[in-house]
Amino acid sequence: MLEPREGVPPVLTTDADLERVIAAFAAGTGPVAVDAERASGYRYGQRAYLIQMRRAGAGTALIDPVALPDLSALDAALADTEMVLHAANQDLPCLAEVGLVPRRLFDTELAGRLLGYPRVGLGSMVENVLGFVLEKGYSAADWSTRPLPDDWLRYAALDVELLVELRDALQAELEATGKLEWAMEEFAAILSTPPKPPRPDPWRRTSGIHRVRNRRALATVREVWEARDKIAQERDLSPGRVLQDAAIIELAQKAPKTPAELQALPTMRGRGARRHQSAWLRAVARARELGERALPESNLPGDGPPPAHRWADRDPEAAKRLTAARAIVAALADEHSMPSENLVQPDYVRRLAWTPPEESSASAIGAVLRGLGARGWQVELTARPIAKAFLRLESKGEL
């Protein structure tokens, strides 16, 4: 499919445009297909730079959320309407920023996972389920570009062209395989789960930080990361376009004191890195001058169990429980033709095995899983088999 059925619609940028879309979509029928394009890797943050919507009777709308940043009136007109998204967790935050908040959801990617499709990208799903090949190639483009090229707009419109048809076909498959209620529970959980709180030390996710060996160098990573983040936010640029992570790590390892020392570093030879060299030198100097107490700890204590490869030494019984639980989950996932992580999150399995309930009953195991966040259908499938596996270990005297 190379062209939308009604052609590529114009990008809507005015209040009058929005009023017409609201009227058309309110008068339409059935679910609304929704997609959003961001400028990841180019701009700071994850805001939407184009929103695509399609509904039977209304056609396709391409909305510029920079020119029209408040879509709450459109949201109100569609309050009782199911919205169809592909990989909803990626787009829901940027849609919420402009006032679009689904009350009912169908996630075609998640449906594909539950049905056991080996590839769940939108193009693969449309091709395998509906038999159409979508033109691809602009998902990683800089969607903050204005005006947007015609080829990009065609690609964007095609992303919602068949989304409702895909949803209908997947719902039929879910019904036929007895998985529709599972999917509905998953979709409701996506909508009800609050956003994750900000990480306490986001700088610790700097790529290559495992090569930083001491607390003073870690302080340098932190200071340079925070300086980069401030510049990136002020210039509305992706942090990696201001300074690459590899350069942050090299600054931490070499701690240059002068512009000449900084410019001699291989990662600092690019124009972008040198543009703010005084900021990097000040950040390195701040880290150098910190007192010992102000230096970051090498490792933050985690809120969960230790890495599983250490369990055999630290808690052999927990290691046996984990092996047994993983085998049960893998077998059940295979039986129901879905990835293990969609049957139950691996983190839940680790936490259950590390800190099990006092008794290995199905109800006790289920209570732990529910407390961790597992959905009802997941508990129903996994709690009893895991309990039986734990009880077998106990009967053999291995726990």
mmCIF file with all atom_site columns, N, CA and C in Angstrom, residues 308-313 315-332 340 346 349-354 385-386 388-390 392-393 396 398-399:
data_model
loop_
_atom_site.group_PDB
_atom_site.id
_atom_site.type_symbol
_atom_site.label_atom_id
_atom_site.label_alt_id
_atom_site.label_comp_id
_atom_site.label_asym_id
_atom_site.label_entity_id
_atom_site.label_seq_id
_atom_site.pdbx_PDB_ins_code
_atom_site.Cartn_x
_atom_site.Cartn_y
_atom_site.Cartn_z
_atom_site.occupancy
_atom_site.B_iso_or_equiv
_atom_site.pdbx_formal_charge
_atom_site.auth_seq_id
_atom_site.auth_comp_id
_atom_site.auth_asym_id
_atom_site.auth_atom_id
_atom_site.pdbx_PDB_model_num
ATOM 1   N N  . ALA A 1 308 ? 20.574 -12.549 39.512 1.00 0.00 ? 308 ALA A N  1
ATOM 2   C CA . ALA A 1 308 ? 20.288 -13.976 39.691 1.00 0.00 ? 308 ALA A CA 1
ATOM 3   C C  . ALA A 1 308 ? 21.538 -14.844 39.661 1.00 0.00 ? 308 ALA A C  1
ATOM 4   N N  . HIS A 1 309 ? 22.587 -14.406 38.948 1.00 0.00 ? 309 HIS A N  1
ATOM 5   C CA . HIS A 1 309 ? 23.779 -15.255 38.866 1.00 0.00 ? 309 HIS A CA 1
ATOM 6   C C  . HIS A 1 309 ? 24.508 -15.371 40.200 1.00 0.00 ? 309 HIS A C  1
ATOM 7   N N  . ARG A 1 310 ? 24.143 -14.530 41.173 1.00 0.00 ? 310 ARG A N  1
ATOM 8   C CA . ARG A 1 310 ? 24.785 -14.612 42.486 1.00 0.00 ? 310 ARG A CA 1
ATOM 9   C C  . ARG A 1 310 ? 23.984 -15.447 43.482 1.00 0.00 ? 310 ARG A C  1
ATOM 10  N N  . TRP A 1 311 ? 22.811 -15.880 43.083 1.00 0.00 ? 311 TRP A N  1
ATOM 11  C CA . TRP A 1 311 ? 21.924 -16.530 44.045 1.00 0.00 ? 311 TRP A CA 1
ATOM 12  C C  . TRP A 1 311 ? 22.474 -17.858 44.557 1.00 0.00 ? 311 TRP A C  1
ATOM 13  N N  . ALA A 1 312 ? 23.112 -18.632 43.697 1.00 0.00 ? 312 ALA A N  1
ATOM 14  C CA . ALA A 1 312 ? 23.575 -19.960 44.105 1.00 0.00 ? 312 ALA A CA 1
ATOM 15  C C  . ALA A 1 312 ? 24.487 -19.880 45.325 1.00 0.00 ? 312 ALA A C  1
ATOM 16  N N  . ASP A 1 313 ? 25.277 -18.805 45.422 1.00 0.00 ? 313 ASP A N  1
ATOM 17  C CA . ASP A 1 313 ? 26.168 -18.626 46.573 1.00 0.00 ? 313 ASP A CA 1
ATOM 18  C C  . ASP A 1 313 ? 25.452 -17.963 47.745 1.00 0.00 ? 313 ASP A C  1
ATOM 19  N N  . ASP A 1 315 ? 22.004 -17.528 48.328 1.00 0.00 ? 315 ASP A N  1
ATOM 20  C CA . ASP A 1 315 ? 20.804 -18.188 48.838 1.00 0.00 ? 315 ASP A CA 1
ATOM 21  C C  . ASP A 1 315 ? 20.463 -19.346 47.907 1.00 0.00 ? 315 ASP A C  1
ATOM 22  N N  . PRO A 1 316 ? 21.079 -20.516 48.120 1.00 0.00 ? 316 PRO A N  1
ATOM 23  C CA . PRO A 1 316 ? 20.856 -21.653 47.218 1.00 0.00 ? 316 PRO A CA 1
ATOM 24  C C  . PRO A 1 316 ? 19.382 -22.053 47.105 1.00 0.00 ? 316 PRO A C  1
ATOM 25  N N  . GLU A 1 317 ? 18.616 -21.917 48.202 1.00 0.00 ? 317 GLU A N  1
ATOM 26  C CA . GLU A 1 317 ? 17.203 -22.283 48.129 1.00 0.00 ? 317 GLU A CA 1
ATOM 27  C C  . GLU A 1 317 ? 16.446 -21.360 47.185 1.00 0.00 ? 317 GLU A C  1
ATOM 28  N N  . ALA A 1 318 ? 16.753 -20.057 47.259 1.00 0.00 ? 318 ALA A N  1
ATOM 29  C CA . ALA A 1 318 ? 16.112 -19.105 46.349 1.00 0.00 ? 318 ALA A CA 1
ATOM 30  C C  . ALA A 1 318 ? 16.477 -19.423 44.904 1.00 0.00 ? 318 ALA A C  1
ATOM 31  N N  . ALA A 1 319 ? 17.728 -19.826 44.672 1.00 0.00 ? 319 ALA A N  1
ATOM 32  C CA . ALA A 1 319 ? 18.155 -20.185 43.322 1.00 0.00 ? 319 ALA A CA 1
ATOM 33  C C  . ALA A 1 319 ? 17.352 -21.371 42.791 1.00 0.00 ? 319 ALA A C  1
ATOM 34  N N  . LYS A 1 320 ? 17.078 -22.349 43.637 1.00 0.00 ? 320 LYS A N  1
ATOM 35  C CA . LYS A 1 320 ? 16.286 -23.509 43.214 1.00 0.00 ? 320 LYS A CA 1
ATOM 36  C C  . LYS A 1 320 ? 14.844 -23.105 42.923 1.00 0.00 ? 320 LYS A C  1
ATOM 37  N N  . ARG A 1 321 ? 14.300 -22.214 43.771 1.00 0.00 ? 321 ARG A N  1
ATOM 38  C CA . ARG A 1 321 ? 12.929 -21.740 43.510 1.00 0.00 ? 321 ARG A CA 1
ATOM 39  C C  . ARG A 1 321 ? 12.861 -21.000 42.179 1.00 0.00 ? 321 ARG A C  1
ATOM 40  N N  . LEU A 1 322 ? 13.877 -20.168 41.912 1.00 0.00 ? 322 LEU A N  1
ATOM 41  C CA . LEU A 1 322 ? 13.882 -19.396 40.674 1.00 0.00 ? 322 LEU A CA 1
ATOM 42  C C  . LEU A 1 322 ? 13.955 -20.319 39.461 1.00 0.00 ? 322 LEU A C  1
ATOM 43  N N  . THR A 1 323 ? 14.824 -21.314 39.520 1.00 0.00 ? 323 THR A N  1
ATOM 44  C CA . THR A 1 323 ? 14.937 -22.256 38.398 1.00 0.00 ? 323 THR A CA 1
ATOM 45  C C  . THR A 1 323 ? 13.609 -22.963 38.152 1.00 0.00 ? 323 THR A C  1
ATOM 46  N N  . ALA A 1 324 ? 12.963 -23.394 39.238 1.00 0.00 ? 324 ALA A N  1
ATOM 47  C CA . ALA A 1 324 ? 11.685 -24.090 39.100 1.00 0.00 ? 324 ALA A CA 1
ATOM 48  C C  . ALA A 1 324 ? 10.602 -23.171 38.546 1.00 0.00 ? 324 ALA A C  1
ATOM 49  N N  . ALA A 1 325 ? 10.514 -21.948 39.073 1.00 0.00 ? 325 ALA A N  1
ATOM 50  C CA . ALA A 1 325 ? 9.478  -21.006 38.629 1.00 0.00 ? 325 ALA A CA 1
ATOM 51  C C  . ALA A 1 325 ? 9.688  -20.616 37.175 1.00 0.00 ? 325 ALA A C  1
ATOM 52  N N  . ARG A 1 326 ? 10.939 -20.390 36.788 1.00 0.00 ? 326 ARG A N  1
ATOM 53  C CA . ARG A 1 326 ? 11.211 -20.025 35.397 1.00 0.00 ? 326 ARG A CA 1
ATOM 54  C C  . ARG A 1 326 ? 10.818 -21.158 34.454 1.00 0.00 ? 326 ARG A C  1
ATOM 55  N N  . ALA A 1 327 ? 11.082 -22.389 34.854 1.00 0.00 ? 327 ALA A N  1
ATOM 56  C CA . ALA A 1 327 ? 10.723 -23.523 34.004 1.00 0.00 ? 327 ALA A CA 1
ATOM 57  C C  . ALA A 1 327 ? 9.205  -23.621 33.836 1.00 0.00 ? 327 ALA A C  1
ATOM 58  N N  . ILE A 1 328 ? 8.475  -23.375 34.921 1.00 0.00 ? 328 ILE A N  1
ATOM 59  C CA . ILE A 1 328 ? 7.009  -23.400 34.858 1.00 0.00 ? 328 ILE A CA 1
ATOM 60  C C  . ILE A 1 328 ? 6.505  -22.309 33.919 1.00 0.00 ? 328 ILE A C  1
ATOM 61  N N  . VAL A 1 329 ? 7.007  -21.096 34.077 1.00 0.00 ? 329 VAL A N  1
ATOM 62  C CA . VAL A 1 329 ? 6.552  -19.971 33.251 1.00 0.00 ? 329 VAL A CA 1
ATOM 63  C C  . VAL A 1 329 ? 6.874  -20.224 31.785 1.00 0.00 ? 329 VAL A C  1
ATOM 64  N N  . ALA A 1 330 ? 8.081  -20.731 31.514 1.00 0.00 ? 330 ALA A N  1
ATOM 65  C CA . ALA A 1 330 ? 8.469  -20.997 30.129 1.00 0.00 ? 330 ALA A CA 1
ATOM 66  C C  . ALA A 1 330 ? 7.551  -22.050 29.494 1.00 0.00 ? 330 ALA A C  1
ATOM 67  N N  . ALA A 1 331 ? 7.229  -23.099 30.244 1.00 0.00 ? 331 ALA A N  1
ATOM 68  C CA . ALA A 1 331 ? 6.362  -24.150 29.712 1.00 0.00 ? 331 ALA A CA 1
ATOM 69  C C  . ALA A 1 331 ? 4.952  -23.627 29.452 1.00 0.00 ? 331 ALA A C  1
ATOM 70  N N  . LEU A 1 332 ? 4.432  -22.834 30.389 1.00 0.00 ? 332 LEU A N  1
ATOM 71  C CA . LEU A 1 332 ? 3.088  -22.280 30.211 1.00 0.00 ? 332 LEU A CA 1
ATOM 72  C C  . LEU A 1 332 ? 3.058  -21.291 29.051 1.00 0.00 ? 332 LEU A C  1
ATOM 73  N N  . SER A 1 340 ? 7.362  -15.424 27.359 1.00 0.00 ? 340 SER A N  1
ATOM 74  C CA . SER A 1 340 ? 7.290  -15.597 28.812 1.00 0.00 ? 340 SER A CA 1
ATOM 75  C C  . SER A 1 340 ? 7.037  -14.285 29.523 1.00 0.00 ? 340 SER A C  1
ATOM 76  N N  . PRO A 1 346 ? 9.333  -11.104 34.256 1.00 0.00 ? 346 PRO A N  1
ATOM 77  C CA . PRO A 1 346 ? 10.464 -11.792 34.891 1.00 0.00 ? 346 PRO A CA 1
ATOM 78  C C  . PRO A 1 346 ? 10.818 -11.226 36.263 1.00 0.00 ? 346 PRO A C  1
ATOM 79  N N  . VAL A 1 349 ? 8.783  -12.859 38.927 1.00 0.00 ? 349 VAL A N  1
ATOM 80  C CA . VAL A 1 349 ? 9.241  -14.219 39.221 1.00 0.00 ? 349 VAL A CA 1
ATOM 81  C C  . VAL A 1 349 ? 10.462 -14.178 40.132 1.00 0.00 ? 349 VAL A C  1
ATOM 82  N N  . ARG A 1 350 ? 11.394 -13.274 39.840 1.00 0.00 ? 350 ARG A N  1
ATOM 83  C CA . ARG A 1 350 ? 12.594 -13.153 40.690 1.00 0.00 ? 350 ARG A CA 1
ATOM 84  C C  . ARG A 1 350 ? 12.224 -12.764 42.120 1.00 0.00 ? 350 ARG A C  1
ATOM 85  N N  . ARG A 1 351 ? 11.356 -11.780 42.249 1.00 0.00 ? 351 ARG A N  1
ATOM 86  C CA . ARG A 1 351 ? 10.980 -11.321 43.593 1.00 0.00 ? 351 ARG A CA 1
ATOM 87  C C  . ARG A 1 351 ? 10.240 -12.412 44.366 1.00 0.00 ? 351 ARG A C  1
ATOM 88  N N  . LEU A 1 352 ? 9.386  -13.145 43.684 1.00 0.00 ? 352 LEU A N  1
ATOM 89  C CA . LEU A 1 352 ? 8.671  -14.243 44.330 1.00 0.00 ? 352 LEU A CA 1
ATOM 90  C C  . LEU A 1 352 ? 9.642  -15.312 44.815 1.00 0.00 ? 352 LEU A C  1
ATOM 91  N N  . ALA A 1 353 ? 10.616 -15.654 43.977 1.00 0.00 ? 353 ALA A N  1
ATOM 92  C CA . ALA A 1 353 ? 11.568 -16.706 44.344 1.00 0.00 ? 353 ALA A CA 1
ATOM 93  C C  . ALA A 1 353 ? 12.498 -16.254 45.460 1.00 0.00 ? 353 ALA A C  1
ATOM 94  N N  . TRP A 1 354 ? 12.861 -14.976 45.475 1.00 0.00 ? 354 TRP A N  1
ATOM 95  C CA . TRP A 1 354 ? 13.783 -14.463 46.488 1.00 0.00 ? 354 TRP A CA 1
ATOM 96  C C  . TRP A 1 354 ? 13.088 -14.299 47.842 1.00 0.00 ? 354 TRP A C  1
ATOM 97  N N  . PRO A 1 385 ? 0.569  -23.802 39.388 1.00 0.00 ? 385 PRO A N  1
ATOM 98  C CA . PRO A 1 385 ? 1.733  -24.591 38.966 1.00 0.00 ? 385 PRO A CA 1
ATOM 99  C C  . PRO A 1 385 ? 3.019  -24.211 39.708 1.00 0.00 ? 385 PRO A C  1
ATOM 100 N N  . ILE A 1 386 ? 3.216  -22.916 39.971 1.00 0.00 ? 386 ILE A N  1
ATOM 101 C CA . ILE A 1 386 ? 4.421  -22.510 40.708 1.00 0.00 ? 386 ILE A CA 1
ATOM 102 C C  . ILE A 1 386 ? 4.363  -23.046 42.132 1.00 0.00 ? 386 ILE A C  1
ATOM 103 N N  . LYS A 1 388 ? 2.897  -25.742 43.154 1.00 0.00 ? 388 LYS A N  1
ATOM 104 C CA . LYS A 1 388 ? 3.194  -27.178 43.104 1.00 0.00 ? 388 LYS A CA 1
ATOM 105 C C  . LYS A 1 388 ? 4.695  -27.422 42.957 1.00 0.00 ? 388 LYS A C  1
ATOM 106 N N  . ALA A 1 389 ? 5.351  -26.588 42.152 1.00 0.00 ? 389 ALA A N  1
ATOM 107 C CA . ALA A 1 389 ? 6.798  -26.747 41.966 1.00 0.00 ? 389 ALA A CA 1
ATOM 108 C C  . ALA A 1 389 ? 7.551  -26.472 43.263 1.00 0.00 ? 389 ALA A C  1
ATOM 109 N N  . PHE A 1 390 ? 7.138  -25.433 43.995 1.00 0.00 ? 390 PHE A N  1
ATOM 110 C CA . PHE A 1 390 ? 7.788  -25.128 45.280 1.00 0.00 ? 390 PHE A CA 1
ATOM 111 C C  . PHE A 1 390 ? 7.549  -26.260 46.286 1.00 0.00 ? 390 PHE A C  1
ATOM 112 N N  . ARG A 1 392 ? 7.072  -29.390 45.614 1.00 0.00 ? 392 ARG A N  1
ATOM 113 C CA . ARG A 1 392 ? 7.895  -30.540 45.242 1.00 0.00 ? 392 ARG A CA 1
ATOM 114 C C  . ARG A 1 392 ? 9.313  -30.380 45.774 1.00 0.00 ? 392 ARG A C  1
ATOM 115 N N  . LEU A 1 393 ? 9.845  -29.175 45.691 1.00 0.00 ? 393 LEU A N  1
ATOM 116 C CA . LEU A 1 393 ? 11.184 -28.927 46.226 1.00 0.00 ? 393 LEU A CA 1
ATOM 117 C C  . LEU A 1 393 ? 11.207 -29.160 47.737 1.00 0.00 ? 393 LEU A C  1
ATOM 118 N N  . LYS A 1 396 ? 11.169 -32.853 48.628 1.00 0.00 ? 396 LYS A N  1
ATOM 119 C CA . LYS A 1 396 ? 12.444 -33.507 48.374 1.00 0.00 ? 396 LYS A CA 1
ATOM 120 C C  . LYS A 1 396 ? 13.528 -33.066 49.350 1.00 0.00 ? 396 LYS A C  1
ATOM 121 N N  . GLU A 1 398 ? 14.814 -30.084 49.500 1.00 0.00 ? 398 GLU A N  1
ATOM 122 C CA . GLU A 1 398 ? 15.749 -29.153 48.871 1.00 0.00 ? 398 GLU A CA 1
ATOM 123 C C  . GLU A 1 398 ? 15.542 -27.726 49.346 1.00 0.00 ? 398 GLU A C  1
ATOM 124 N N  . LEU A 1 399 ? 14.472 -27.486 50.116 1.00 0.00 ? 399 LEU A N  1
ATOM 125 C CA . LEU A 1 399 ? 14.221 -26.137 50.659 1.00 0.00 ? 399 LEU A CA 1
ATOM 126 C C  . LEU A 1 399 ? 14.178 -26.204 52.182 1.00 0.00 ? 399 LEU A C  1
#
